[in-house]
Structure formats: C-alpha cells, structure tokens
C-alpha cells in the first residue's frame, strides 16, 4: 500500500488536533510517509504541534514530521494538501458577524454579507496563493479544501484552476448525517446513503437509504416533528450555542416538511428571528475565543508544565477530521466512496446552471469526484438556490473585477439583506474593517 505525504495548511487552528487524531487513528486506511504542519502564525503552529507530538511519535515512530512557516518546505514532496485557513483570524470573523448586526442583518461566520461576501473576498486571494504554491512545489498533489466560505471559495477556485485536483468540502452535511444515524440507532454516519442537493451551507436531504435499501427519511421526519432533534452530532456541534441551532432545526422541518434541511438554512428562512436572538456584544466568534481556543491554550499550559511526561489528549472523534481523511483515502486508493462534496454542477441538478458550484453526492475516485445526477428540483428550492448563487457569484466577480458595484449587488441581493441602503452601509463598513485583506474596490 503506497504511503502518503500530507501538509495541513492553517495548522495552528483549534481544528488541527482533530485532523491529526483522525490521521493517526486511520493509519491502516490512509498510511502516512510524511506529515507537514504549516501556518503563518509560528506560535500557534508550535502550540498545536507541542500538544500532538507525543501521540504522533507513539503512533508513527520515525515518521518524517515537518513543522514550518516556510512555503517551499511545506509544499515540497506532498501528495495531499489539507487547507483549512481562516484569513484574518477570529478577529475578522468577529467583525464579519458584528458589522451586519449593527444594521439589523444576520451576522454569521459564513452566511450573509459578513460571512459570505466579506469573508469570501478575504479568503479568495489566500486560497489562490496556497494552491499556486502547492502546485508549484508538488505539481501532482491533491488539494482538499475546507476553508470557508466554501461556496465562494469553490467558485473562485473553479474560475482560477478549473478545480483541477482540487476538492472543496464541508463537514456540516456529514455532521447532520451523524445526528440522523444516532437518532435512528445506527452505528455511524456511513450507515446512511444520503440523497442531497444544494449549495454549500444551503441544501436539503431528499432521502436517506440504509444498508437494506430502505429510505429512513420519512421515519426521521416524524421523529423530528414529534420530539425535535434528540441527538446532535459530534463534540464540536453540541455546545450550548449549537444546541440553539438544533432547536431551530425542528422549526424548519415543521414549516418545510418535504425535505430535511441543512441547518444553515435557518439564517435565510428566519433571518429576523435569528437577528433578534443574536447579541452584537457577544457573537459566536467571542464564544469560540472563550471556549475552544481557551481549551487549547489550557492544554498547552499542561504541556509546558511537564513536556517530558505530557500525554496528548485523546478527544471524542470529530467529523471534521474523519471526513477529510476518508475523502483523501478514497482518492489515494480509488475507493469510489460516496460523500457529499462541492462540485461544478454540469447537469447534476438539471434545472440549475451548469457552472454553479453545487453540493451533491459524488463517488470519490483517484481522478476526482463523480457526481450523482438527480431529478429536477422544485420551484421553492430552485428559487432559493438561484438567489444565493447569484450573491456568491457576484462576490467572486467583485473580487476578480475589483468592483464596488458588484460587491454592492452581492450584498443587496442576499436574502438576509432588506434594502440597498442597508447593503451600502454594510459594504462601506466592511471595506474599512477588511483593509488590505480586500482588493481596492473601484
Ligand atoms: C460547521 C461548518 C463549518 C463552520 C463551523 C463553525 O462545522 O461546516 O464550515 O466553520 O461549523 O463552527 P463554530 O463552532 O466555529 O461556530
Ligand atoms: Mn462548512
């Protein structure tokens, strides 16, 4: 079995220990020959490595490990790039959330003017740079990209690279599948074969087949309608704040019982109620800073107290880590496993544009994803998707054309935004907050 060289880009992230843990636990399915950790923030990079190195050494004695802020070193002799960067860090996530809220508009990491347009225009140049470097030093590598906002990023990488050996992915549909399988008493998310269509963070499950070929969606819908979401995914997706999402999830199913939604639709279908529940002085970014990030710093403190005897923490598994390693393994060994991924439509959803980046099931082969084609989608879902797609495409236009007008259109057309006057105010604040992270808009 050939072995793989992986670089994690954005390795200083709080999500990296989960990815490393999955890489180590899946040693038989996806053996490593080298692990590189790369970040532009040297301190954070070493902090994560300090926490994980005992576990790495124990699982893979003698493995080549590279911990670096140098691009050439990071990307040379690599088979798989796992990109999961947050351009501008949690600080700019916080402004993405707070600026729209100031004007009564949804302030969310990946949705609305902050999450989709502001974060999108910040991420695009960073991702393009990473992919160029990766292709320069390892021309045959595969790039698996988690970096958000994945819908906008995927559209940009389509335009720039035709998504050649690039796979854009997101853990949310899989995390939701995990909740479903728990509710149905099944042992893993792989127990259900999902039928699904949408854009990233904007889609619907239409069927869920179990190993005996039975569609369990009707049964699950009844369970949700009577008792709500009684199980919620993995550790990441069950803290106090995420619980609110699962509560709202049942409301979406009550109003739209035909399919089962991606939880992110709450921000588009109940925008004003979501705004009413948000606190401009304490958004999700603050909770992540106080929660997940602090936990990681506390862990590192333990390491510093006794580096010699420190044992890496074994966490509850994360969908985020397992999914990316499974996808890479399916590419590396031509397994053809079925996953929900972001691909160019090309007829998969027959009544959506061919050049839309959509999220659908695909069989993951060595030469890339082979998407499944589905029947034409209903008017309601199509209308919702076309609106959101226009906003995402306009954000990418705004970036490539340095266009203020396109950025304004991207925000104004977004379903979360009530008027052009508000869109303009938000855009002007975002320009200031993003500074050099954004191109100069003309
Ligand atoms: C899900 C999404 C990710 C997103 C994350 C935010 O996992 O798929 O794209 O980044 O949620 O979670 P957080 O706990 O940081 O708010
Ligand atoms: Mn996601």
PDB file of N, CA and C and ligand atoms in Angstrom, residues 15 86 93 109-110 146 148 170-172 201 236-237 239 242 264 284 288 292 320, ligand 1:
ATOM      1  N   UNK A  15      -8.959  23.297  15.124  1.00  0.00           N
ATOM      2  CA  UNK A  15      -9.465  22.067  14.496  1.00  0.00           C
ATOM      3  C   UNK A  15      -8.346  21.081  14.144  1.00  0.00           C
ATOM      4  N   UNK A  86      -8.170  30.369   8.121  1.00  0.00           N
ATOM      5  CA  UNK A  86      -9.152  31.413   8.453  1.00  0.00           C
ATOM      6  C   UNK A  86      -8.457  32.759   8.249  1.00  0.00           C
ATOM      7  N   UNK A  93     -13.391  37.434  11.880  1.00  0.00           N
ATOM      8  CA  UNK A  93     -14.684  36.725  11.961  1.00  0.00           C
ATOM      9  C   UNK A  93     -15.629  37.562  12.814  1.00  0.00           C
ATOM     10  N   UNK A 109     -20.670  33.652  10.640  1.00  0.00           N
ATOM     11  CA  UNK A 109     -19.363  33.276  10.087  1.00  0.00           C
ATOM     12  C   UNK A 109     -19.345  33.108   8.566  1.00  0.00           C
ATOM     13  N   UNK A 110     -20.321  32.362   8.014  1.00  0.00           N
ATOM     14  CA  UNK A 110     -20.282  32.059   6.574  1.00  0.00           C
ATOM     15  C   UNK A 110     -21.541  32.485   5.817  1.00  0.00           C
ATOM     16  N   UNK A 146     -11.133  22.873   3.019  1.00  0.00           N
ATOM     17  CA  UNK A 146     -12.205  23.108   3.989  1.00  0.00           C
ATOM     18  C   UNK A 146     -12.424  24.607   4.192  1.00  0.00           C
ATOM     19  N   UNK A 148     -13.356  28.295   4.516  1.00  0.00           N
ATOM     20  CA  UNK A 148     -14.639  28.956   4.304  1.00  0.00           C
ATOM     21  C   UNK A 148     -14.477  30.351   3.716  1.00  0.00           C
ATOM     22  N   UNK A 170     -17.008  20.263   3.018  1.00  0.00           N
ATOM     23  CA  UNK A 170     -17.563  20.853   4.245  1.00  0.00           C
ATOM     24  C   UNK A 170     -18.071  19.717   5.115  1.00  0.00           C
ATOM     25  N   UNK A 171     -17.897  19.862   6.418  1.00  0.00           N
ATOM     26  CA  UNK A 171     -18.288  18.770   7.316  1.00  0.00           C
ATOM     27  C   UNK A 171     -19.749  18.843   7.756  1.00  0.00           C
ATOM     28  N   UNK A 172     -20.453  19.933   7.426  1.00  0.00           N
ATOM     29  CA  UNK A 172     -21.792  20.108   8.010  1.00  0.00           C
ATOM     30  C   UNK A 172     -22.799  19.036   7.590  1.00  0.00           C
ATOM     31  N   UNK A 201     -23.557  24.995   2.706  1.00  0.00           N
ATOM     32  CA  UNK A 201     -24.311  25.600   3.809  1.00  0.00           C
ATOM     33  C   UNK A 201     -25.689  26.053   3.327  1.00  0.00           C
ATOM     34  N   UNK A 236     -17.890  18.992  18.556  1.00  0.00           N
ATOM     35  CA  UNK A 236     -17.902  20.354  18.035  1.00  0.00           C
ATOM     36  C   UNK A 236     -19.319  20.921  17.929  1.00  0.00           C
ATOM     37  N   UNK A 237     -20.246  20.077  17.449  1.00  0.00           N
ATOM     38  CA  UNK A 237     -21.574  20.593  17.122  1.00  0.00           C
ATOM     39  C   UNK A 237     -22.591  20.392  18.236  1.00  0.00           C
ATOM     40  N   UNK A 239     -22.112  22.114  21.577  1.00  0.00           N
ATOM     41  CA  UNK A 239     -22.012  23.012  22.727  1.00  0.00           C
ATOM     42  C   UNK A 239     -23.313  23.809  22.876  1.00  0.00           C
ATOM     43  N   UNK A 242     -24.565  25.719  19.825  1.00  0.00           N
ATOM     44  CA  UNK A 242     -25.046  24.839  18.737  1.00  0.00           C
ATOM     45  C   UNK A 242     -26.403  24.233  19.074  1.00  0.00           C
ATOM     46  N   UNK A 264     -27.904  25.407   8.234  1.00  0.00           N
ATOM     47  CA  UNK A 264     -27.579  26.804   7.896  1.00  0.00           C
ATOM     48  C   UNK A 264     -28.742  27.535   7.233  1.00  0.00           C
ATOM     49  N   UNK A 284     -20.744  34.619  17.978  1.00  0.00           N
ATOM     50  CA  UNK A 284     -20.138  33.285  18.006  1.00  0.00           C
ATOM     51  C   UNK A 284     -18.599  33.346  18.063  1.00  0.00           C
ATOM     52  N   UNK A 288     -16.182  31.281  20.558  1.00  0.00           N
ATOM     53  CA  UNK A 288     -15.103  30.376  20.137  1.00  0.00           C
ATOM     54  C   UNK A 288     -13.796  30.787  20.816  1.00  0.00           C
ATOM     55  N   UNK A 292     -13.409  27.105  22.672  1.00  0.00           N
ATOM     56  CA  UNK A 292     -12.488  26.181  22.009  1.00  0.00           C
ATOM     57  C   UNK A 292     -11.028  26.643  22.068  1.00  0.00           C
ATOM     58  N   UNK A 320     -15.095  16.530  11.315  1.00  0.00           N
ATOM     59  CA  UNK A 320     -14.165  17.344  10.537  1.00  0.00           C
ATOM     60  C   UNK A 320     -12.893  16.563  10.187  1.00  0.00           C
TER      61      UNK A 320
HETATM   62  C1  LIG B   1     -19.645  23.736  10.739  1.00  0.00           C
HETATM   63  C2  LIG B   1     -19.386  24.193   9.327  1.00  0.00           C
HETATM   64  C3  LIG B   1     -18.058  24.891   9.227  1.00  0.00           C
HETATM   65  C4  LIG B   1     -18.015  26.036  10.206  1.00  0.00           C
HETATM   66  C5  LIG B   1     -18.301  25.563  11.604  1.00  0.00           C
HETATM   67  C6  LIG B   1     -18.441  26.735  12.556  1.00  0.00           C
HETATM   68  O1  LIG B   1     -18.789  22.705  11.086  1.00  0.00           O
HETATM   69  O2  LIG B   1     -19.425  23.147   8.400  1.00  0.00           O
HETATM   70  O3  LIG B   1     -17.898  25.339   7.916  1.00  0.00           O
HETATM   71  O4  LIG B   1     -16.766  26.682  10.162  1.00  0.00           O
HETATM   72  O5  LIG B   1     -19.496  24.821  11.653  1.00  0.00           O
HETATM   73  O6  LIG B   1     -18.473  26.295  13.875  1.00  0.00           O
HETATM   74  P1  LIG B   1     -18.105  27.246  15.101  1.00  0.00           P
HETATM   75  O7  LIG B   1     -18.192  26.338  16.265  1.00  0.00           O
HETATM   76  O8  LIG B   1     -16.721  27.781  14.829  1.00  0.00           O
HETATM   77  O9  LIG B   1     -19.121  28.329  15.106  1.00  0.00           O
END
